[in-house]
Structures are given as structure tokens and as C-alpha cells.
Amino acid sequence: MARYKEFHHLLRDRLPEEKVSHCVFVAEYAASLAEKIDVDHDAAVTAGLLHDLCRTEADEDLLRRARGYGLQVSDAASEVPLLLHGPVAAEECRRDLNIPSDSVYEAIYWHTTGRPDLDRLGQLLFLADFSEPTRRFPEAAQARALVRNEGFDAALHFVCEKKLAFQQSKTVVDPNLQAFLIWLRKAYPR
Ligand SMILES: [Fe+2]
Ligand SMILES: [Fe+2]
């Protein structure tokens, strides 16, 4: 039986209301698109609900836990430890919540940056995180319109391009995001 209630309680213990709401909207939006791209509904909801479990952890906690779990801490992540909130959450889902799915692990791990060869569940979470219906920036609505009008792959390209442009306007660009976009253009040409 699905464990959504348990996960929702956990989110409410760990995150402020606005972040809990974001997780629920990501789960719902991802679930609404799952069938279109052959993703398991339960996996989409689970990954959506739990992806930001560690989103409000302090920088030093994220770094300490990432190192404790033996995760790779890139230069970008050392500078911006928030980049570790996905990887640390993925580890906790596996270790503490007994979620054995590698696909859910990978989706949560990479939800911020993506990576080459990310599977459809990971792509779905990456897109839904950016464009769930309560996101306020205009690109979120544009991405949802693209899903409706041109399909999932066109919207995924758009989201990846926008995220990269956003990072480039800041100080740190995660190389995984760049690699993800290059891979997407080859794997799903437009
Ligand atoms: Fe996140
Ligand atoms: Fe998120």
C-alpha cells in the first residue's frame, strides 16, 4: 500500500508549510504526466513528495551528512551546499525510509541538476519541480504550456535551458546541468 500519508506527515515535521505544499504540488503534477511517458504513478508521487525532504537543512549539516554518507561533494557543492539537498535526501529515503527503488533514488538525487542518462522518472521530477502549478516565475507556466502543446520532451529541453541560463547569471554553474542539456539534445532531439 502506498505510504503517502506517512511521507506527508514526515514532510510536515521537517519542512515549513510552503515547502510541504510545493512537494505536494510536485507530486501531483508529476503524477498527472507520468502515464504519458510510461513512468510508474506510485514512483512519481513518492519521488515528488520526498525530493525536498532536506531542502531547509543548514549548509554545514548538508555537507556533514553528505560526507558521512560517502557522497561525492563537487567543487560547486562545496561552494553552494544547497546543491546537496537532493543527494542527501536520496540517501535518507534509502537508508531511513526503506525506499529500495534505484529509480526513485536517482530522481531525488539529481532533481536539481539532472545528469546524462537520467531516466524518465528523473526527467519527470526535474521538470515537475521547476514547473509545478504554484511556481510563481513565468517560465513555470511556459513549461506547463509546452507540455500541453508540444509534449514532454519539448518542455524538458526548455526547463533545462532556463535552469542553465539562471545558473549562468549567478556565480556557480553545476557541470551536471550542462552535461544534462547536451545529453538531452542528443537523446531527445527536437
Ligand atoms: Fe529541491
Ligand atoms: Fe523542489
Coordinates of C-alpha atoms and ligand atoms in Angstrom, one line a residue:
M1 CA 0.0 0.0 0.0
A2 CA 1.2 3.4 -0.8
R3 CA 2.9 5.3 2.0
Y4 CA 1.8 8.8 1.0
K5 CA 0.3 9.7 4.4
E6 CA 3.4 8.7 6.2
F7 CA 5.5 10.7 3.8
H8 CA 3.2 13.7 4.2
H9 CA 3.5 13.6 8.0
L10 CA 7.2 13.4 7.7
L11 CA 7.3 16.4 5.4
R12 CA 5.2 18.4 7.9
D13 CA 7.6 17.5 10.7
R14 CA 10.6 18.6 8.7
L15 CA 9.6 21.4 6.4
P16 CA 7.8 24.8 6.6
E17 CA 4.2 24.7 5.2
E18 CA 5.1 26.4 2.0
K19 CA 7.7 23.8 1.2
V20 CA 5.3 21.0 2.1
S21 CA 2.8 22.5 -0.3
H22 CA 5.5 22.6 -3.0
C23 CA 6.3 18.9 -2.5
V24 CA 2.6 18.0 -2.8
F25 CA 2.2 20.0 -6.0
V26 CA 5.3 18.5 -7.5
A27 CA 3.9 15.0 -6.6
E28 CA 0.5 15.8 -8.1
Y29 CA 1.9 17.4 -11.3
A30 CA 4.4 14.6 -11.8
A31 CA 1.6 12.0 -11.3
S32 CA -0.6 13.8 -13.8
L33 CA 2.2 13.4 -16.5
A34 CA 3.5 10.0 -15.5
E35 CA 1.4 7.9 -17.8
K36 CA 2.3 10.0 -20.9
I37 CA 5.9 9.0 -20.6
D38 CA 5.5 5.5 -19.1
V39 CA 6.5 6.3 -15.6
D40 CA 5.0 4.4 -12.7
H41 CA 2.4 6.5 -10.9
D42 CA 3.5 5.5 -7.4
A43 CA 7.1 6.2 -8.1
A44 CA 6.2 9.7 -9.5
V45 CA 4.2 10.5 -6.3
T46 CA 6.9 9.1 -4.0
A47 CA 9.7 11.0 -5.6
G48 CA 7.7 14.2 -5.9
L49 CA 6.7 14.1 -2.2
L50 CA 10.2 13.4 -0.9
H51 CA 12.5 15.2 -3.2
D52 CA 12.9 18.3 -1.0
L53 CA 13.0 16.5 2.4
C54 CA 16.4 18.1 3.2
R55 CA 15.7 21.4 1.5
T56 CA 15.8 23.5 4.7
E57 CA 18.9 21.9 6.3
A58 CA 21.7 24.2 7.2
D59 CA 24.7 24.2 4.8
E60 CA 27.0 22.6 7.4
D61 CA 24.5 19.8 8.1
L62 CA 24.2 19.1 4.4
L63 CA 28.0 19.0 4.0
R64 CA 28.5 16.8 7.1
R65 CA 25.8 14.3 6.2
A66 CA 26.9 14.1 2.6
R67 CA 30.4 13.3 3.7
G68 CA 29.1 10.9 6.3
Y69 CA 27.1 9.0 3.6
G70 CA 30.2 8.9 1.4
L71 CA 28.7 11.1 -1.3
Q72 CA 30.8 12.9 -3.7
V73 CA 31.0 16.6 -2.9
S74 CA 31.8 18.6 -6.0
D75 CA 33.5 22.0 -6.1
A76 CA 30.2 23.5 -6.9
A77 CA 28.5 21.8 -4.0
S78 CA 31.3 22.9 -1.6
E79 CA 30.6 26.4 -2.6
V80 CA 26.8 26.1 -2.6
P81 CA 25.9 23.2 -0.2
L82 CA 22.2 23.6 -1.1
L83 CA 23.1 21.6 -4.2
L84 CA 23.5 18.6 -1.8
H85 CA 19.8 18.7 -0.6
G86 CA 18.8 16.2 -3.3
P87 CA 21.7 13.7 -2.8
V88 CA 21.3 13.8 1.0
A89 CA 17.5 13.3 0.7
A90 CA 18.0 10.4 -1.7
E91 CA 20.3 8.7 0.8
E92 CA 17.8 9.2 3.6
C93 CA 15.0 7.8 1.6
R94 CA 17.0 4.7 1.0
R95 CA 18.6 4.3 4.5
D96 CA 15.8 5.6 6.8
L97 CA 12.6 5.2 4.8
N98 CA 13.4 1.9 3.2
I99 CA 12.6 3.0 -0.3
P100 CA 14.5 0.5 -2.3
S101 CA 13.9 1.8 -5.9
D102 CA 17.1 2.9 -7.6
S103 CA 15.0 5.0 -10.0
V104 CA 13.4 7.0 -7.1
Y105 CA 16.9 7.3 -5.6
E106 CA 18.3 8.7 -8.8
A107 CA 15.4 11.0 -9.4
I108 CA 15.7 12.6 -6.0
Y109 CA 19.5 12.7 -6.1
W110 CA 19.6 14.6 -9.4
H111 CA 16.4 16.6 -9.2
T112 CA 18.2 20.0 -9.1
T113 CA 20.7 19.5 -11.9
G114 CA 19.8 16.4 -13.9
R115 CA 22.6 14.3 -15.4
P116 CA 23.2 12.5 -18.7
D117 CA 21.3 9.2 -18.9
L118 CA 18.8 10.2 -16.2
D119 CA 15.7 8.0 -16.7
R120 CA 12.2 9.1 -17.4
L121 CA 11.2 9.3 -13.7
G122 CA 14.3 11.6 -13.1
Q123 CA 13.4 13.8 -16.0
L124 CA 9.8 14.0 -14.8
L125 CA 10.8 15.1 -11.3
F126 CA 13.3 17.6 -12.7
L127 CA 10.5 19.1 -14.9
A128 CA 7.8 19.0 -12.2
D129 CA 10.0 20.6 -9.6
F130 CA 10.6 23.6 -11.9
S131 CA 7.1 23.9 -13.2
E132 CA 4.5 22.8 -10.6
P133 CA 1.4 25.0 -10.8
T134 CA 2.2 27.2 -7.8
R135 CA 5.6 28.2 -9.0
R136 CA 5.4 32.0 -9.4
F137 CA 8.0 32.7 -12.1
P138 CA 6.6 32.9 -15.7
E139 CA 8.8 30.2 -17.1
A140 CA 6.9 27.6 -15.0
A141 CA 3.7 28.4 -16.8
Q142 CA 5.5 28.4 -20.1
A143 CA 6.9 25.0 -19.3
R144 CA 3.4 23.7 -18.5
A145 CA 2.0 25.2 -21.7
L146 CA 4.8 23.5 -23.6
V147 CA 3.9 20.1 -22.1
R148 CA 0.3 20.6 -23.2
N149 CA 1.1 22.0 -26.7
E150 CA 4.3 20.4 -27.8
G151 CA 4.8 17.5 -25.4
F152 CA 7.0 16.4 -22.5
D153 CA 10.3 16.4 -24.3
A154 CA 10.0 20.0 -25.7
A155 CA 9.1 21.2 -22.2
L156 CA 12.1 19.3 -20.7
H157 CA 14.5 21.0 -23.0
F158 CA 13.0 24.3 -22.2
V159 CA 13.3 23.7 -18.4
C160 CA 16.9 22.6 -18.7
E161 CA 17.8 25.6 -20.8
K162 CA 16.1 28.0 -18.4
K163 CA 17.8 26.5 -15.4
L164 CA 21.2 26.7 -17.0
A165 CA 20.6 30.3 -18.0
F166 CA 19.6 31.1 -14.5
Q167 CA 22.7 29.4 -13.0
Q168 CA 24.9 31.2 -15.5
S169 CA 23.5 34.5 -14.3
K170 CA 24.7 33.5 -10.8
T171 CA 28.2 32.6 -9.7
V172 CA 28.2 28.8 -9.8
V173 CA 27.2 26.6 -12.8
D174 CA 26.9 22.9 -11.9
P175 CA 28.6 20.9 -14.7
N176 CA 26.0 18.1 -14.4
L177 CA 23.3 20.5 -15.6
Q178 CA 25.4 21.5 -18.6
A179 CA 26.1 17.8 -19.4
F180 CA 22.4 17.0 -18.9
L181 CA 21.4 19.6 -21.6
I182 CA 24.0 18.3 -24.0
W183 CA 22.8 14.7 -23.5
L184 CA 19.1 15.7 -23.8
R185 CA 19.8 17.3 -27.2
K186 CA 21.3 14.1 -28.4
A187 CA 19.0 11.6 -26.8
Y188 CA 15.7 13.5 -27.5
P189 CA 16.5 15.8 -30.5
R190 CA 13.8 18.4 -31.2
Ligands
FE1 FE 14.9 20.7 -4.5
FE2 FE 11.6 21.2 -5.1

